[in-house]
CSV table of C-alpha atoms in Angstrom, one decimal:
chain,number,residue,atom,x,y,z
A,1,UNK,CA,3.1,44.6,65.6
A,2,UNK,CA,3.2,42.2,62.7
A,3,UNK,CA,4.7,43.3,59.5
A,4,UNK,CA,6.6,41.5,56.8
A,5,UNK,CA,9.8,43.3,57.6
A,6,UNK,CA,10.5,42.0,61.1
A,7,UNK,CA,10.7,38.2,60.5
A,8,UNK,CA,7.1,37.6,61.3
A,9,UNK,CA,4.9,36.3,58.5
A,10,UNK,CA,1.2,36.9,59.0
A,11,UNK,CA,-1.2,34.7,57.1
A,12,UNK,CA,-4.3,36.4,55.7
A,13,UNK,CA,-7.6,35.6,57.4
A,14,UNK,CA,-8.2,32.0,56.4
A,15,UNK,CA,-11.4,31.2,54.5
A,16,UNK,CA,-13.7,28.7,56.3
A,17,UNK,CA,-15.5,25.7,55.0
A,18,UNK,CA,-18.7,27.4,55.8
A,19,UNK,CA,-18.0,30.0,53.2
A,20,UNK,CA,-17.8,27.5,50.4
A,21,UNK,CA,-19.6,24.4,51.4
A,22,UNK,CA,-23.3,24.5,50.6
A,23,UNK,CA,-24.1,20.8,50.3
A,24,UNK,CA,-25.7,18.8,53.1
A,25,UNK,CA,-24.7,15.3,51.8
A,26,UNK,CA,-24.2,13.0,54.7
A,27,UNK,CA,-21.7,10.2,54.4
A,28,UNK,CA,-19.9,8.0,56.8
A,29,UNK,CA,-16.5,9.6,57.1
A,30,UNK,CA,-13.1,8.2,57.8
A,31,UNK,CA,-13.7,9.0,61.5
A,32,UNK,CA,-16.4,6.3,61.5
A,33,UNK,CA,-13.8,3.7,60.5
A,34,UNK,CA,-11.5,4.0,63.4
A,35,UNK,CA,-14.3,4.3,65.9
A,36,UNK,CA,-14.4,8.0,66.7
A,37,UNK,CA,-17.8,9.3,67.4
A,38,UNK,CA,-19.1,11.3,64.5
A,39,UNK,CA,-17.4,14.6,64.7
A,40,UNK,CA,-19.2,17.9,64.7
A,41,UNK,CA,-19.3,19.4,61.2
A,42,UNK,CA,-16.4,21.7,61.3
A,43,UNK,CA,-17.8,24.7,59.5
A,44,UNK,CA,-15.1,26.8,61.1
A,45,UNK,CA,-12.3,24.6,59.9
A,46,UNK,CA,-9.9,26.9,58.2
A,47,UNK,CA,-8.1,26.5,54.9
A,48,UNK,CA,-4.8,27.8,53.7
A,49,UNK,CA,-6.0,30.7,51.7
A,50,UNK,CA,-7.3,31.8,48.3
A,51,UNK,CA,-5.6,29.2,46.3
A,52,UNK,CA,-7.3,26.3,48.1
A,53,UNK,CA,-10.7,28.1,47.8
A,54,UNK,CA,-10.2,28.3,44.1
A,55,UNK,CA,-9.4,24.6,44.0
A,56,UNK,CA,-12.5,23.6,46.0
A,57,UNK,CA,-15.0,26.2,44.9
A,58,UNK,CA,-16.9,26.1,41.7
A,59,UNK,CA,-15.1,27.4,38.6
A,60,UNK,CA,-16.9,30.1,36.6
A,61,UNK,CA,-19.2,28.3,34.1
A,62,UNK,CA,-17.7,30.0,31.1
A,63,UNK,CA,-14.3,28.6,31.7
A,64,UNK,CA,-14.3,24.8,31.3
A,65,UNK,CA,-10.5,24.6,31.3
A,66,UNK,CA,-10.4,26.3,34.6
A,67,UNK,CA,-12.8,23.7,35.9
A,68,UNK,CA,-10.2,21.1,34.9
A,69,UNK,CA,-7.7,23.1,37.0
A,70,UNK,CA,-10.1,23.1,40.0
A,71,UNK,CA,-10.7,19.4,39.7
A,72,UNK,CA,-7.0,18.6,39.5
A,73,UNK,CA,-6.2,20.9,42.3
A,74,UNK,CA,-8.8,19.1,44.5
A,75,UNK,CA,-7.2,15.8,43.5
A,76,UNK,CA,-3.8,17.3,44.4
A,77,UNK,CA,-5.0,18.1,47.9
A,78,UNK,CA,-6.0,14.5,48.2
A,79,UNK,CA,-2.7,13.2,47.1
A,80,UNK,CA,-1.0,15.7,49.5
A,81,UNK,CA,-3.2,14.2,52.2
A,82,UNK,CA,-2.3,10.6,51.4
A,83,UNK,CA,1.4,11.2,50.9
A,84,UNK,CA,1.7,13.4,54.0
A,85,UNK,CA,-0.2,10.8,56.0
A,86,UNK,CA,2.3,8.2,54.9
A,87,UNK,CA,5.3,10.4,55.7
A,88,UNK,CA,3.8,11.2,59.1
A,89,UNK,CA,3.5,7.5,59.8
A,90,UNK,CA,7.2,7.0,58.9
A,91,UNK,CA,8.2,9.9,61.2
A,92,UNK,CA,6.2,8.4,64.0
A,93,UNK,CA,8.0,5.1,63.6
A,94,UNK,CA,4.7,3.3,62.8
A,95,UNK,CA,6.0,2.0,59.4
A,96,UNK,CA,9.3,0.7,60.7
A,97,UNK,CA,7.4,-1.3,63.4
A,98,UNK,CA,5.3,-3.1,60.8
A,99,UNK,CA,6.0,-6.7,59.8
A,100,UNK,CA,8.0,-6.9,56.6
A,101,UNK,CA,5.1,-7.6,54.2
A,102,UNK,CA,3.1,-4.8,55.7
A,103,UNK,CA,6.0,-2.4,55.6
A,104,UNK,CA,6.5,-3.2,52.0
A,105,UNK,CA,2.8,-2.3,51.3
A,106,UNK,CA,3.2,1.0,53.2
A,107,UNK,CA,6.4,2.0,51.5
A,108,UNK,CA,5.0,1.2,48.0
A,109,UNK,CA,1.8,3.1,48.8
A,110,UNK,CA,3.8,6.0,50.1
A,111,UNK,CA,6.1,6.1,47.1
A,112,UNK,CA,3.1,6.0,44.7
A,113,UNK,CA,1.3,8.8,46.5
A,114,UNK,CA,4.4,10.9,46.4
A,115,UNK,CA,4.7,10.2,42.7
A,116,UNK,CA,1.0,11.2,42.3
A,117,UNK,CA,1.8,14.6,43.9
A,118,UNK,CA,4.6,15.1,41.5
A,119,UNK,CA,2.5,14.2,38.5
A,120,UNK,CA,-0.3,16.5,39.4
A,121,UNK,CA,2.1,19.4,40.3
A,122,UNK,CA,3.8,18.9,37.0
A,123,UNK,CA,0.4,19.0,35.1
A,124,UNK,CA,-0.7,22.1,37.1
A,125,UNK,CA,2.6,24.0,37.0
A,126,UNK,CA,2.3,27.3,38.8
A,127,UNK,CA,-1.5,26.8,39.1
A,128,UNK,CA,-0.9,24.0,41.7
A,129,UNK,CA,-2.3,24.7,45.1
A,130,UNK,CA,0.0,24.9,48.1
A,131,UNK,CA,0.2,21.9,50.3
A,132,UNK,CA,-2.3,22.3,53.2
A,133,UNK,CA,-1.2,22.0,56.8
A,134,UNK,CA,-2.2,18.6,58.2
A,135,UNK,CA,-2.7,17.4,61.7
A,136,UNK,CA,-3.2,13.6,61.8
A,137,UNK,CA,-4.2,13.6,65.4
A,138,UNK,CA,-2.3,10.5,66.3
A,139,UNK,CA,-3.9,8.3,63.7
A,140,UNK,CA,-0.5,8.0,62.1
A,141,UNK,CA,0.9,6.5,65.4
A,142,UNK,CA,-1.1,3.3,65.5
A,143,UNK,CA,-0.6,0.7,62.9
A,144,UNK,CA,-4.2,-0.4,63.0
A,145,UNK,CA,-5.6,3.2,62.8
A,146,UNK,CA,-3.1,4.0,60.1
A,147,UNK,CA,-4.0,1.0,58.0
A,148,UNK,CA,-7.7,1.4,58.3
A,149,UNK,CA,-7.4,5.1,57.5
A,150,UNK,CA,-5.1,4.5,54.5
A,151,UNK,CA,-7.5,2.0,53.1
A,152,UNK,CA,-10.4,4.4,53.5
A,153,UNK,CA,-8.3,7.1,51.8
A,154,UNK,CA,-7.5,4.8,48.9
A,155,UNK,CA,-11.1,3.9,48.4
A,156,UNK,CA,-12.1,7.5,48.7
A,157,UNK,CA,-9.5,8.6,46.1
A,158,UNK,CA,-10.7,5.9,43.8
A,159,UNK,CA,-14.3,7.2,44.2
A,160,UNK,CA,-13.2,10.8,43.8
A,161,UNK,CA,-11.2,10.2,40.6
A,162,UNK,CA,-14.0,8.1,39.1
A,163,UNK,CA,-16.4,10.9,39.9
A,164,UNK,CA,-14.3,13.5,38.3
A,165,UNK,CA,-13.1,11.6,35.2
A,166,UNK,CA,-16.3,12.5,33.2
A,167,UNK,CA,-16.2,16.1,34.2
A,168,UNK,CA,-12.7,16.8,32.7
A,169,UNK,CA,-12.7,18.6,29.4
A,170,UNK,CA,-9.2,17.5,28.4
A,171,UNK,CA,-9.3,13.9,27.3
A,172,UNK,CA,-5.6,13.4,28.2
A,173,UNK,CA,-6.5,14.1,31.8
A,174,UNK,CA,-9.3,11.6,31.6
A,175,UNK,CA,-6.8,8.9,30.6
A,176,UNK,CA,-4.4,9.9,33.3
A,177,UNK,CA,-7.1,9.8,35.9
A,178,UNK,CA,-8.1,6.3,34.9
A,179,UNK,CA,-4.5,5.1,35.3
A,180,UNK,CA,-4.3,6.8,38.8
A,181,UNK,CA,-7.5,5.5,40.1
A,182,UNK,CA,-6.7,1.9,39.4
A,183,UNK,CA,-3.4,2.2,41.4
A,184,UNK,CA,-5.4,3.5,44.4
A,185,UNK,CA,-7.7,0.6,44.1
A,186,UNK,CA,-4.8,-1.9,44.0
A,187,UNK,CA,-3.4,-0.4,47.3
A,188,UNK,CA,-6.7,-0.9,49.0
A,189,UNK,CA,-7.2,-4.5,47.9
A,190,UNK,CA,-3.6,-5.3,48.9
A,191,UNK,CA,-4.1,-3.8,52.4
A,192,UNK,CA,-7.3,-5.7,52.9
A,193,UNK,CA,-5.6,-9.0,52.0
A,194,UNK,CA,-2.8,-8.2,54.4
A,195,UNK,CA,-5.4,-7.7,57.1
A,196,UNK,CA,-7.0,-11.1,56.3
A,197,UNK,CA,-10.1,-9.5,54.8
A,198,UNK,CA,-11.7,-10.2,51.4
A,199,UNK,CA,-9.7,-8.0,49.0
A,200,UNK,CA,-12.5,-7.2,46.7
A,201,UNK,CA,-16.1,-7.2,47.9
A,202,UNK,CA,-18.2,-5.2,45.4
A,203,UNK,CA,-18.4,-5.7,41.6
A,204,UNK,CA,-18.5,-1.9,41.2
A,205,UNK,CA,-16.8,1.1,42.8
A,206,UNK,CA,-19.3,3.9,43.0
A,207,UNK,CA,-18.0,7.4,42.2
A,208,UNK,CA,-18.4,10.2,44.7
A,209,UNK,CA,-18.8,13.9,44.1
A,210,UNK,CA,-16.3,16.5,45.3
A,211,UNK,CA,-18.8,17.7,47.9
A,212,UNK,CA,-19.3,14.2,49.2
A,213,UNK,CA,-15.5,13.8,49.5
A,214,UNK,CA,-15.2,17.2,51.1
A,215,UNK,CA,-17.7,16.2,53.8
A,216,UNK,CA,-15.7,13.0,54.6
A,217,UNK,CA,-12.4,15.0,54.8
A,218,UNK,CA,-14.0,17.6,57.1
A,219,UNK,CA,-15.0,14.9,59.5
A,220,UNK,CA,-11.4,13.7,59.9
A,221,UNK,CA,-10.2,17.2,60.8
A,222,UNK,CA,-6.9,16.3,59.2
A,223,UNK,CA,-6.7,19.5,57.2
A,224,UNK,CA,-5.9,21.9,60.0
A,225,UNK,CA,-5.7,25.6,60.5
A,226,UNK,CA,-2.4,26.9,59.3
A,227,UNK,CA,-0.5,28.5,62.2
A,228,UNK,CA,-1.0,32.3,62.0
A,229,UNK,CA,2.6,33.3,62.4
A,230,UNK,CA,6.0,31.8,61.9
A,231,UNK,CA,7.5,34.1,64.4
A,232,UNK,CA,10.9,33.2,65.7
A,233,UNK,CA,10.1,35.3,68.8
A,234,UNK,CA,12.7,37.8,68.0
A,235,UNK,CA,11.8,41.3,69.2
A,236,UNK,CA,11.3,43.8,66.4
A,237,UNK,CA,14.0,46.0,67.7
A,238,UNK,CA,16.1,46.3,70.8
A,239,UNK,CA,16.6,49.2,73.1
B,1,UNK,CA,3.4,-8.8,15.6
B,2,UNK,CA,1.0,-6.0,15.0
B,3,UNK,CA,1.5,-4.0,11.8
B,4,UNK,CA,1.6,-0.3,12.2
B,5,UNK,CA,-1.5,1.4,10.8
B,6,UNK,CA,-1.5,4.9,9.4
B,7,UNK,CA,-3.2,7.6,11.4
B,8,UNK,CA,-6.6,8.4,10.0
B,9,UNK,CA,-8.7,11.4,9.2
B,10,UNK,CA,-11.0,12.2,12.1
B,11,UNK,CA,-14.7,12.1,11.9
B,12,UNK,CA,-16.4,10.5,8.9
B,13,UNK,CA,-17.5,6.9,8.7
B,14,UNK,CA,-15.8,6.3,5.4
B,15,UNK,CA,-12.2,6.5,6.5
B,16,UNK,CA,-13.0,4.8,9.8
B,17,UNK,CA,-14.4,1.8,8.0
B,18,UNK,CA,-11.5,1.4,5.6
B,19,UNK,CA,-9.2,1.7,8.5
B,20,UNK,CA,-11.1,-1.0,10.2
B,21,UNK,CA,-10.6,-3.3,7.2
B,22,UNK,CA,-6.9,-2.5,7.2
B,23,UNK,CA,-6.6,-3.4,10.8
B,24,UNK,CA,-8.6,-6.5,10.5
B,25,UNK,CA,-6.3,-7.7,7.7
B,26,UNK,CA,-3.3,-6.8,9.8
B,27,UNK,CA,-4.6,-8.7,12.8
B,28,UNK,CA,-5.4,-11.7,10.5
B,29,UNK,CA,-1.9,-11.5,9.1
B,30,UNK,CA,-0.5,-11.4,12.6
B,31,UNK,CA,-2.3,-14.6,13.4
B,32,UNK,CA,-4.7,-13.1,15.9
B,33,UNK,CA,-7.9,-15.1,15.7
B,34,UNK,CA,-11.3,-14.9,17.4
B,35,UNK,CA,-12.8,-12.0,19.2
B,36,UNK,CA,-15.3,-11.2,16.6
B,37,UNK,CA,-15.7,-8.3,14.2
B,38,UNK,CA,-16.1,-5.8,17.1
B,39,UNK,CA,-12.5,-6.1,18.1
B,40,UNK,CA,-11.1,-5.2,14.7
B,41,UNK,CA,-13.4,-2.3,14.2
B,42,UNK,CA,-12.3,-0.7,17.5
B,43,UNK,CA,-8.7,-1.2,17.0
B,44,UNK,CA,-7.2,2.3,16.7
B,45,UNK,CA,-9.5,5.2,15.9
B,46,UNK,CA,-6.9,7.8,16.7
B,47,UNK,CA,-8.2,11.3,16.0
B,48,UNK,CA,-11.8,10.3,16.1
B,49,UNK,CA,-14.0,12.2,18.5
B,50,UNK,CA,-16.1,10.4,21.1
B,51,UNK,CA,-19.6,9.6,19.8
B,52,UNK,CA,-22.4,7.2,20.7
B,53,UNK,CA,-21.4,5.0,17.8
B,54,UNK,CA,-17.9,4.9,18.9
B,55,UNK,CA,-19.1,4.1,22.5
B,56,UNK,CA,-20.9,1.1,21.1
B,57,UNK,CA,-17.8,-0.2,19.4
B,58,UNK,CA,-15.6,0.4,22.5
B,59,UNK,CA,-18.1,-1.1,24.9
B,60,UNK,CA,-18.7,-4.1,22.7
B,61,UNK,CA,-15.0,-4.7,22.7
B,62,UNK,CA,-14.8,-4.4,26.5
B,63,UNK,CA,-17.8,-6.6,26.8
B,64,UNK,CA,-15.9,-9.2,24.9
B,65,UNK,CA,-13.1,-9.1,27.5
B,66,UNK,CA,-15.6,-9.4,30.3
B,67,UNK,CA,-17.3,-12.3,28.7
B,68,UNK,CA,-14.0,-14.2,28.4
B,69,UNK,CA,-13.4,-13.5,32.0
B,70,UNK,CA,-16.9,-14.6,33.0
B,71,UNK,CA,-16.7,-17.8,31.1
B,72,UNK,CA,-13.3,-18.6,32.4
B,73,UNK,CA,-14.2,-18.1,36.1
B,74,UNK,CA,-17.6,-19.7,35.8
B,75,UNK,CA,-16.0,-22.8,34.3
B,76,UNK,CA,-13.4,-22.8,37.1
B,77,UNK,CA,-16.2,-22.6,39.7
B,78,UNK,CA,-18.2,-25.4,37.9
B,79,UNK,CA,-15.1,-27.7,37.7
B,80,UNK,CA,-14.6,-27.3,41.5
B,81,UNK,CA,-11.0,-28.4,41.1
B,82,UNK,CA,-9.4,-25.4,42.9
B,83,UNK,CA,-9.0,-25.1,46.6
B,84,UNK,CA,-8.7,-22.5,49.3
B,85,UNK,CA,-8.1,-18.9,48.3
B,86,UNK,CA,-8.0,-19.6,44.6
B,87,UNK,CA,-11.4,-21.2,44.8
B,88,UNK,CA,-12.6,-18.1,46.7
B,89,UNK,CA,-11.1,-15.9,44.2
B,90,UNK,CA,-12.8,-17.7,41.3
B,91,UNK,CA,-16.2,-17.6,43.2
B,92,UNK,CA,-16.0,-13.9,43.9
B,93,UNK,CA,-14.5,-12.7,40.7
B,94,UNK,CA,-17.0,-14.9,38.6
B,95,UNK,CA,-19.8,-13.0,40.3
B,96,UNK,CA,-18.2,-9.7,39.6
B,97,UNK,CA,-17.5,-10.4,36.0
B,98,UNK,CA,-21.1,-11.6,35.5
B,99,UNK,CA,-22.3,-8.2,36.8
B,100,UNK,CA,-19.9,-6.4,34.5
B,101,UNK,CA,-21.2,-8.4,31.5
B,102,UNK,CA,-24.8,-7.6,32.6
B,103,UNK,CA,-24.1,-3.9,32.9
B,104,UNK,CA,-22.4,-3.6,29.5
B,105,UNK,CA,-25.1,-5.7,27.8
B,106,UNK,CA,-27.6,-3.2,29.2
B,107,UNK,CA,-25.8,-0.5,27.2
B,108,UNK,CA,-24.9,-2.3,24.0
B,109,UNK,CA,-27.3,-5.2,24.0
B,110,UNK,CA,-26.4,-8.9,24.1
B,111,UNK,CA,-23.5,-9.7,21.7
B,112,UNK,CA,-24.3,-11.6,18.5
B,113,UNK,CA,-21.1,-13.7,18.7
B,114,UNK,CA,-19.8,-14.0,22.2
B,115,UNK,CA,-16.3,-15.6,22.5
B,116,UNK,CA,-16.1,-19.3,23.4
B,117,UNK,CA,-13.7,-20.2,26.2
B,118,UNK,CA,-12.1,-23.6,26.5
B,119,UNK,CA,-9.8,-23.2,29.5
B,120,UNK,CA,-8.4,-26.8,29.6
B,121,UNK,CA,-6.1,-27.3,32.5
B,122,UNK,CA,-6.2,-23.7,33.5
B,123,UNK,CA,-9.2,-24.2,35.7
B,124,UNK,CA,-7.7,-27.2,37.5
B,125,UNK,CA,-4.0,-26.5,37.9
B,126,UNK,CA,-3.6,-23.8,40.5
B,127,UNK,CA,-0.5,-22.3,38.9
B,128,UNK,CA,-2.1,-22.3,35.5
B,129,UNK,CA,-5.3,-20.8,36.9
B,130,UNK,CA,-3.4,-18.0,38.7
B,131,UNK,CA,-1.3,-17.1,35.7
B,132,UNK,CA,-4.3,-17.1,33.4
B,133,UNK,CA,-6.3,-15.0,35.8
B,134,UNK,CA,-3.5,-12.5,36.1
B,135,UNK,CA,-3.2,-12.1,32.4
B,136,UNK,CA,-7.0,-11.7,32.0
B,137,UNK,CA,-7.3,-9.1,34.8
B,138,UNK,CA,-4.3,-7.0,33.8
B,139,UNK,CA,-5.2,-7.0,30.1
B,140,UNK,CA,-8.8,-6.0,30.9
B,141,UNK,CA,-7.8,-3.2,33.2
B,142,UNK,CA,-5.2,-1.9,30.8
B,143,UNK,CA,-7.8,-2.1,27.9
B,144,UNK,CA,-10.2,0.0,30.0
B,145,UNK,CA,-7.5,2.5,30.7
B,146,UNK,CA,-6.7,2.7,27.1
B,147,UNK,CA,-10.3,3.3,26.0
B,148,UNK,CA,-11.8,5.3,28.9
B,149,UNK,CA,-10.9,8.7,27.5
B,150,UNK,CA,-12.5,7.9,24.2
B,151,UNK,CA,-15.9,7.4,25.6
B,152,UNK,CA,-18.6,10.0,25.8
B,153,UNK,CA,-19.1,11.7,29.1
B,154,UNK,CA,-21.9,9.4,30.3
B,155,UNK,CA,-20.1,6.2,29.4
B,156,UNK,CA,-16.9,7.3,31.1
B,157,UNK,CA,-18.7,6.6,34.4
B,158,UNK,CA,-19.7,3.2,33.1
B,159,UNK,CA,-16.1,2.3,32.6
B,160,UNK,CA,-14.7,4.0,35.7
B,161,UNK,CA,-17.0,2.0,38.0
B,162,UNK,CA,-15.6,-1.3,36.5
B,163,UNK,CA,-12.0,-0.7,35.9
B,164,UNK,CA,-11.0,-0.1,39.5
B,165,UNK,CA,-12.6,-3.4,40.4
B,166,UNK,CA,-10.6,-5.2,37.7
B,167,UNK,CA,-7.5,-3.5,39.2
B,168,UNK,CA,-8.5,-4.9,42.6
B,169,UNK,CA,-8.8,-8.4,41.1
B,170,UNK,CA,-5.4,-8.0,39.6
B,171,UNK,CA,-3.8,-6.8,42.8
B,172,UNK,CA,-5.4,-9.8,44.6
B,173,UNK,CA,-4.1,-12.5,42.2
B,174,UNK,CA,-0.7,-10.8,42.0
B,175,UNK,CA,-0.5,-11.0,45.8
B,176,UNK,CA,-1.4,-14.6,45.8
B,177,UNK,CA,1.3,-15.2,43.2
B,178,UNK,CA,3.9,-13.3,45.4
B,179,UNK,CA,4.1,-10.5,43.0
B,180,UNK,CA,3.9,-6.8,43.7
B,181,UNK,CA,0.1,-6.0,43.8
B,182,UNK,CA,0.6,-2.4,42.7
B,183,UNK,CA,3.6,-2.4,40.4
B,184,UNK,CA,3.2,1.1,39.0
B,185,UNK,CA,2.4,4.6,40.4
B,186,UNK,CA,0.2,4.9,37.3
B,187,UNK,CA,-1.2,1.8,35.6
B,188,UNK,CA,-0.4,1.3,31.9
B,189,UNK,CA,-2.9,1.4,29.0
B,190,UNK,CA,-3.2,-1.2,26.2
B,191,UNK,CA,-4.7,-0.7,22.8
B,192,UNK,CA,-7.4,-3.1,21.9
B,193,UNK,CA,-5.2,-5.2,19.6
B,194,UNK,CA,-2.6,-5.4,22.3
B,195,UNK,CA,-5.1,-6.5,24.9
B,196,UNK,CA,-6.6,-9.0,22.5
B,197,UNK,CA,-3.2,-10.3,21.6
B,198,UNK,CA,-2.3,-11.0,25.3
B,199,UNK,CA,-5.5,-12.9,25.8
B,200,UNK,CA,-5.2,-14.8,22.6
B,201,UNK,CA,-1.8,-16.0,23.6
B,202,UNK,CA,-3.4,-17.8,26.6
B,203,UNK,CA,-4.9,-20.2,24.1
B,204,UNK,CA,-8.2,-20.4,25.9
B,205,UNK,CA,-10.3,-18.5,23.5
B,206,UNK,CA,-11.6,-20.4,20.4
């Protein structure tokens, strides 16, 4: 039997994307970039709990400030995604196997994303969502897949932040978002040049809505179900 | 060196205008020339709420920066003195800046006194070109970052669609120069007079 007293932590029934996603926006996801066939929409993909739902769902209309919190928390999930992706690539040895110039790019990108997590956590204080559980499905193990995915994430973060900037009530947050989105764009241009591609192709970066971004992230299946228990397999009692 | 200006009362046109005169005098005293009246009027409206009028002032100022860039890069393309990647950079970025000018002009109308750019050797000598481009891109990006939050909701999108592209330009030219393309976790802001000052120092704006 699970209970909180015997070393087993049970996680409450996770909320599913189907519960909160009502949009049908269709976008090419990150999956398309590394050649995976378009994944089934994962309506059953589970999230880590109420805090993440609050971040992703719509804030009550009467509370503009809490919409700011929801926006920032969704941004935080994205920064967690990017920083964790980088860390997982380091752990897989992918970064250390890169050529020096490339490695420098990866390390700077990683340090910036980690800094972004810290910035947003500081702004949100105890309202910050918990870091989701990620499963990068081997994409962190191939330099090519890691690079293409990282670039896609940078572009997507730029588009997300540009989309959210006008929705923020607190003008200080708008200013902060501008200075974060430009950094993401720099990382992407840098990576493209390293890959021998034209660093900047379009005169404008089009913003994306949260629901569009959510769709893309869903396709990657990177945000995974949190394990239900953290049991150490100790029996509740002996004898 | 820019003189410090006193913080102003928010809101009414009266204090904003006299503040603009103050700033214009300060800028003149500091030897900052060119840029047109629009620059001085924008300078530092601390405490003023976003409004369509303020949008126009801000976007006219940003338009001025885009026009300097457009003229610089178009003249570089026309001179055809650059080679390889710098030539490609000039080609591509000229096109982008032209689009930025077009977009901003659609909002604020064509400017009555666009800046005149005389780039001299900076469109022929690769090092001079790269250094000039770097200053232009970084100052423009930082100016957008400094003003973005002062725009009305609709115009924030106008600025956000452009600033990230300026940052990409900056990263590209930095990489060409062997400098760190993304030097900061969060990019800095510049106030209008600071951005103008950096560009004026290039000596390419009449």
